Amino acid sequence: MTATQAPTLAGTFNHWQVDALATHAAAPAVFEASCWLDAGRQAFKWVFGGAWQQAWGVRGEGPLVPPLSGRAVLGGDDVVVNVLVAGAHRIRLDVDARRYTVERLDQAGLLDGALAPDTLLSGSFGTLLGRLREHAAHEPFGYAWHDWHRLDPALEAGSFGGALPLRERGRALFLFNARLHAPLHMVSNLNGWQVGPDRYTRVEGTDLHYLYRELPVDTVLRYKLVTDGEWFTDPYTRWVEPDGMPVPMFMTGRFQSVVDLAAPGYLRGDHLIALRFPSVVRGNTRDVWISLPRGYAHGGAEGYPVLYVNDGNEALTRVYLHRVAREMMDRGEVAPVIMVFVGLADALERNFEYSDRVGREAYAAFLAHELVPFIDGSLRTRRGPRFRGVTGVSYGAVSAYFTGWRHPNVFGCVAGQGTSFFVEDWDVLDAYVASPRPRLRLYLDSARPTWRGGPGDSTASARYAAHALRRSGHQVKHVVRRDQRHDWPYWAERFPEILRTFWPAR
């Protein structure tokens, strides 16, 4: 089919008006338009001749995060896009090839190596630095801040070491923007975790708060913010680490912000990048933590495999799973791997997302169509199922196995620890047996008791699942330990086998 008349774009961004946004012909039967897309869920169609009967949409599932492409057809469903950072986008339709593409005009990655300043400077926060600079002449910034102008080039270039706070050698300016009902303080390892010594100053007439500090050049600052008795991480500093506090049962642990004055956080220590990730599929926003290999900053043209970890909060705060993995990489036992720890939007939704038949479908789609495209488009990753894995424990392991079966072209490596296959009458295992996925590499682990009444972890179900999978032609590695319980310390002890199985040292 070849179209001679350019269509219009109708969508959420122009209130579905069929004549609001015209496209132009970029090539024969190829039409494109540029438009501004706000952050969040956006949907659209191409309308030919002003008639909805001639509207083109999308067929089948596909990634939601730009850049994306997919199959376009006459009479298809809405094209849905999850825009993480507002900005100008190019939307193209190739009628002859029946393909569409959506891409950001700003090709800068959402994460530049470790963190993209444009992400932090977009939207309302982009005006905060300007507002701060406007008030600089009227609001004292501390006895040494007379050389504010030395930071101007860095501000205008949109880069200042790849992270907030603004810093130059041992000097740092911390920023916070919110309407507060009580003073804002920083508590840190440098002030004995005391509330009082480091108090933010509010810029008069604004909701912008700042704190200027001179810090030892070769130090790692670990801190939290405190206001009205509430302690929390700094939302404008992306580097975090578990705070080391005990994690009560049925609760998730907490984190503290980190600023490495001498080097980016992934060069020293076990720091993580923290993101708040909005999901169109799930209709919520959740925490995601990224652990980069230590050598990430030095390049690596091939990119790195990526392992997605369910129950990300507990995996980090209970057993420091990122530290377990990095120590293996440091010793050369496994290849360098990027690890993405996916938190629950709400701990009460764990059973729904991991084991409910409707919930796990939506959660798997969130991973495959939103989070994976974002990570691949932001970091130096190796593409393809063999370089992408998903893992979990207990119900999270069932979710991992379902996600791999449902999206085998995305996740080629699937691991489960203490896997509760018996959930929903073993239907996930039945799916593997009835519809083999020969491209998948499978891993299971469990623990058997050595004495009657002794501890064990999914002993019978793992043995049965491994036998059924092998009889169906799957290649599965089943690791068995003795006298280990269904609990995080034992899963962490067995976790290295997952990395050795999927991405051994070269």
PDB file of C-alpha atoms in Angstrom, residues 107-242:
ATOM      1  CA  GLN A 107      20.042  11.700  21.356  1.00  0.00           C
ATOM      2  CA  ALA A 108      21.857  12.065  24.668  1.00  0.00           C
ATOM      3  CA  GLY A 109      21.313   8.951  26.748  1.00  0.00           C
ATOM      4  CA  LEU A 110      19.111   9.171  29.786  1.00  0.00           C
ATOM      5  CA  LEU A 111      22.128   7.936  31.707  1.00  0.00           C
ATOM      6  CA  ASP A 112      25.469   9.248  30.472  1.00  0.00           C
ATOM      7  CA  GLY A 113      27.817   6.552  31.679  1.00  0.00           C
ATOM      8  CA  ALA A 114      26.444   6.672  35.191  1.00  0.00           C
ATOM      9  CA  LEU A 115      24.050   9.594  35.265  1.00  0.00           C
ATOM     10  CA  ALA A 116      22.837  12.100  32.700  1.00  0.00           C
ATOM     11  CA  PRO A 117      22.709  15.700  33.887  1.00  0.00           C
ATOM     12  CA  ASP A 118      19.952  16.412  31.360  1.00  0.00           C
ATOM     13  CA  THR A 119      17.652  14.120  33.338  1.00  0.00           C
ATOM     14  CA  LEU A 120      18.193  16.123  36.489  1.00  0.00           C
ATOM     15  CA  LEU A 121      18.007  19.454  34.700  1.00  0.00           C
ATOM     16  CA  SER A 122      14.805  18.726  32.779  1.00  0.00           C
ATOM     17  CA  GLY A 123      11.389  19.999  33.767  1.00  0.00           C
ATOM     18  CA  SER A 124      10.919  22.127  36.880  1.00  0.00           C
ATOM     19  CA  PHE A 125      14.379  21.424  38.248  1.00  0.00           C
ATOM     20  CA  GLY A 126      15.898  23.089  35.199  1.00  0.00           C
ATOM     21  CA  THR A 127      14.684  26.442  36.535  1.00  0.00           C
ATOM     22  CA  LEU A 128      16.011  25.926  40.041  1.00  0.00           C
ATOM     23  CA  LEU A 129      19.644  26.566  39.260  1.00  0.00           C
ATOM     24  CA  GLY A 130      18.675  29.718  37.398  1.00  0.00           C
ATOM     25  CA  ARG A 131      16.586  30.822  40.350  1.00  0.00           C
ATOM     26  CA  LEU A 132      19.469  30.135  42.689  1.00  0.00           C
ATOM     27  CA  ARG A 133      21.841  32.142  40.509  1.00  0.00           C
ATOM     28  CA  GLU A 134      19.392  35.056  40.386  1.00  0.00           C
ATOM     29  CA  HIS A 135      19.418  35.211  44.176  1.00  0.00           C
ATOM     30  CA  ALA A 136      23.156  34.650  44.495  1.00  0.00           C
ATOM     31  CA  ALA A 137      23.872  38.366  44.719  1.00  0.00           C
ATOM     32  CA  HIS A 138      21.341  38.863  47.507  1.00  0.00           C
ATOM     33  CA  GLU A 139      21.679  35.674  49.559  1.00  0.00           C
ATOM     34  CA  PRO A 140      25.038  34.809  51.183  1.00  0.00           C
ATOM     35  CA  PHE A 141      26.365  31.383  50.278  1.00  0.00           C
ATOM     36  CA  GLY A 142      29.062  31.077  52.905  1.00  0.00           C
ATOM     37  CA  TYR A 143      32.380  32.751  53.393  1.00  0.00           C
ATOM     38  CA  ALA A 144      34.109  31.015  50.458  1.00  0.00           C
ATOM     39  CA  TRP A 145      31.379  31.308  47.858  1.00  0.00           C
ATOM     40  CA  HIS A 146      32.682  34.535  46.392  1.00  0.00           C
ATOM     41  CA  ASP A 147      33.927  32.601  43.343  1.00  0.00           C
ATOM     42  CA  TRP A 148      30.489  31.393  42.264  1.00  0.00           C
ATOM     43  CA  HIS A 149      31.319  32.462  38.702  1.00  0.00           C
ATOM     44  CA  ARG A 150      33.851  29.640  38.422  1.00  0.00           C
ATOM     45  CA  LEU A 151      30.977  27.178  38.270  1.00  0.00           C
ATOM     46  CA  ASP A 152      29.055  29.092  35.595  1.00  0.00           C
ATOM     47  CA  PRO A 153      30.627  27.271  32.611  1.00  0.00           C
ATOM     48  CA  ALA A 154      29.801  23.915  34.171  1.00  0.00           C
ATOM     49  CA  LEU A 155      26.220  24.995  34.799  1.00  0.00           C
ATOM     50  CA  GLU A 156      25.740  26.294  31.281  1.00  0.00           C
ATOM     51  CA  ALA A 157      27.292  23.170  29.774  1.00  0.00           C
ATOM     52  CA  GLY A 158      24.841  21.047  31.745  1.00  0.00           C
ATOM     53  CA  SER A 159      27.543  18.867  33.263  1.00  0.00           C
ATOM     54  CA  PHE A 160      29.262  18.970  36.618  1.00  0.00           C
ATOM     55  CA  GLY A 161      30.950  15.667  37.237  1.00  0.00           C
ATOM     56  CA  GLY A 162      27.830  13.770  36.243  1.00  0.00           C
ATOM     57  CA  ALA A 163      25.959  14.217  39.519  1.00  0.00           C
ATOM     58  CA  LEU A 164      24.684  16.549  42.183  1.00  0.00           C
ATOM     59  CA  PRO A 165      25.731  18.169  44.449  1.00  0.00           C
ATOM     60  CA  LEU A 166      27.533  20.836  42.463  1.00  0.00           C
ATOM     61  CA  ARG A 167      31.133  20.394  43.439  1.00  0.00           C
ATOM     62  CA  GLU A 168      34.593  21.612  42.686  1.00  0.00           C
ATOM     63  CA  ARG A 169      37.432  19.819  44.414  1.00  0.00           C
ATOM     64  CA  GLY A 170      36.548  19.855  48.118  1.00  0.00           C
ATOM     65  CA  ARG A 171      33.674  22.312  47.888  1.00  0.00           C
ATOM     66  CA  ALA A 172      30.105  21.201  47.405  1.00  0.00           C
ATOM     67  CA  LEU A 173      26.708  22.853  47.068  1.00  0.00           C
ATOM     68  CA  PHE A 174      23.712  20.662  47.970  1.00  0.00           C
ATOM     69  CA  LEU A 175      20.275  21.601  46.643  1.00  0.00           C
ATOM     70  CA  PHE A 176      16.762  20.608  47.649  1.00  0.00           C
ATOM     71  CA  ASN A 177      13.428  21.901  46.344  1.00  0.00           C
ATOM     72  CA  ALA A 178      10.205  21.397  48.307  1.00  0.00           C
ATOM     73  CA  ARG A 179       7.828  23.302  50.548  1.00  0.00           C
ATOM     74  CA  LEU A 180       8.813  22.277  54.069  1.00  0.00           C
ATOM     75  CA  HIS A 181       7.152  22.935  57.426  1.00  0.00           C
ATOM     76  CA  ALA A 182      10.340  22.415  59.443  1.00  0.00           C
ATOM     77  CA  PRO A 183      14.060  23.088  58.968  1.00  0.00           C
ATOM     78  CA  LEU A 184      16.032  20.739  56.709  1.00  0.00           C
ATOM     79  CA  HIS A 185      19.266  19.202  58.000  1.00  0.00           C
ATOM     80  CA  MET A 186      21.957  16.909  56.678  1.00  0.00           C
ATOM     81  CA  VAL A 187      23.186  14.153  58.985  1.00  0.00           C
ATOM     82  CA  SER A 188      26.312  12.339  57.864  1.00  0.00           C
ATOM     83  CA  ASN A 189      29.377  10.319  58.728  1.00  0.00           C
ATOM     84  CA  LEU A 190      31.282  13.621  58.830  1.00  0.00           C
ATOM     85  CA  ASN A 191      29.153  15.223  61.560  1.00  0.00           C
ATOM     86  CA  GLY A 192      28.575  12.143  63.697  1.00  0.00           C
ATOM     87  CA  TRP A 193      25.058  11.669  62.301  1.00  0.00           C
ATOM     88  CA  GLN A 194      23.893  14.587  64.410  1.00  0.00           C
ATOM     89  CA  VAL A 195      20.891  16.784  63.591  1.00  0.00           C
ATOM     90  CA  GLY A 196      21.939  20.409  63.867  1.00  0.00           C
ATOM     91  CA  PRO A 197      25.463  21.100  62.572  1.00  0.00           C
ATOM     92  CA  ASP A 198      24.528  21.096  58.870  1.00  0.00           C
ATOM     93  CA  ARG A 199      21.318  23.023  58.301  1.00  0.00           C
ATOM     94  CA  TYR A 200      20.038  24.009  54.846  1.00  0.00           C
ATOM     95  CA  THR A 201      19.237  27.646  54.052  1.00  0.00           C
ATOM     96  CA  ARG A 202      16.085  28.546  52.138  1.00  0.00           C
ATOM     97  CA  VAL A 203      16.394  31.034  49.281  1.00  0.00           C
ATOM     98  CA  GLU A 204      14.008  33.814  50.221  1.00  0.00           C
ATOM     99  CA  GLY A 205      10.752  33.748  48.272  1.00  0.00           C
ATOM    100  CA  THR A 206      11.283  30.229  46.908  1.00  0.00           C
ATOM    101  CA  ASP A 207      11.025  26.593  47.970  1.00  0.00           C
ATOM    102  CA  LEU A 208      14.697  26.089  47.102  1.00  0.00           C
ATOM    103  CA  HIS A 209      17.056  25.118  49.920  1.00  0.00           C
ATOM    104  CA  TYR A 210      20.837  24.887  49.778  1.00  0.00           C
ATOM    105  CA  LEU A 211      23.739  23.797  51.927  1.00  0.00           C
ATOM    106  CA  TYR A 212      27.331  24.794  51.220  1.00  0.00           C
ATOM    107  CA  ARG A 213      30.063  22.582  52.650  1.00  0.00           C
ATOM    108  CA  GLU A 214      33.818  22.352  52.376  1.00  0.00           C
ATOM    109  CA  LEU A 215      34.754  18.674  52.535  1.00  0.00           C
ATOM    110  CA  PRO A 216      37.995  16.708  52.579  1.00  0.00           C
ATOM    111  CA  VAL A 217      39.016  16.160  48.969  1.00  0.00           C
ATOM    112  CA  ASP A 218      39.618  12.426  49.299  1.00  0.00           C
ATOM    113  CA  THR A 219      36.536  11.341  51.206  1.00  0.00           C
ATOM    114  CA  VAL A 220      33.254   9.528  50.777  1.00  0.00           C
ATOM    115  CA  LEU A 221      30.325  11.419  52.253  1.00  0.00           C
ATOM    116  CA  ARG A 222      27.465   9.222  53.439  1.00  0.00           C
ATOM    117  CA  TYR A 223      24.378  11.144  54.500  1.00  0.00           C
ATOM    118  CA  LYS A 224      20.632  11.461  54.880  1.00  0.00           C
ATOM    119  CA  LEU A 225      18.307  14.430  55.005  1.00  0.00           C
ATOM    120  CA  VAL A 226      16.113  15.098  58.036  1.00  0.00           C
ATOM    121  CA  THR A 227      13.070  17.338  58.423  1.00  0.00           C
ATOM    122  CA  ASP A 228      10.305  17.181  61.001  1.00  0.00           C
ATOM    123  CA  GLY A 229      11.729  13.932  62.394  1.00  0.00           C
ATOM    124  CA  GLU A 230      11.738  12.113  59.028  1.00  0.00           C
ATOM    125  CA  TRP A 231      15.017  10.710  57.671  1.00  0.00           C
ATOM    126  CA  PHE A 232      15.340  10.067  53.918  1.00  0.00           C
ATOM    127  CA  THR A 233      17.812   9.924  51.046  1.00  0.00           C
ATOM    128  CA  ASP A 234      18.609  12.998  48.979  1.00  0.00           C
ATOM    129  CA  PRO A 235      16.410  12.804  45.833  1.00  0.00           C
ATOM    130  CA  TYR A 236      18.901  14.943  43.879  1.00  0.00           C
ATOM    131  CA  THR A 237      21.890  12.688  44.495  1.00  0.00           C
ATOM    132  CA  ARG A 238      21.573   9.484  42.501  1.00  0.00           C
ATOM    133  CA  TRP A 239      24.264   7.454  44.272  1.00  0.00           C
ATOM    134  CA  VAL A 240      23.064   5.438  47.269  1.00  0.00           C
ATOM    135  CA  GLU A 241      24.015   2.407  49.325  1.00  0.00           C
ATOM    136  CA  PRO A 242      22.183   0.331  51.967  1.00  0.00           C
TER     137      PRO A 242
END
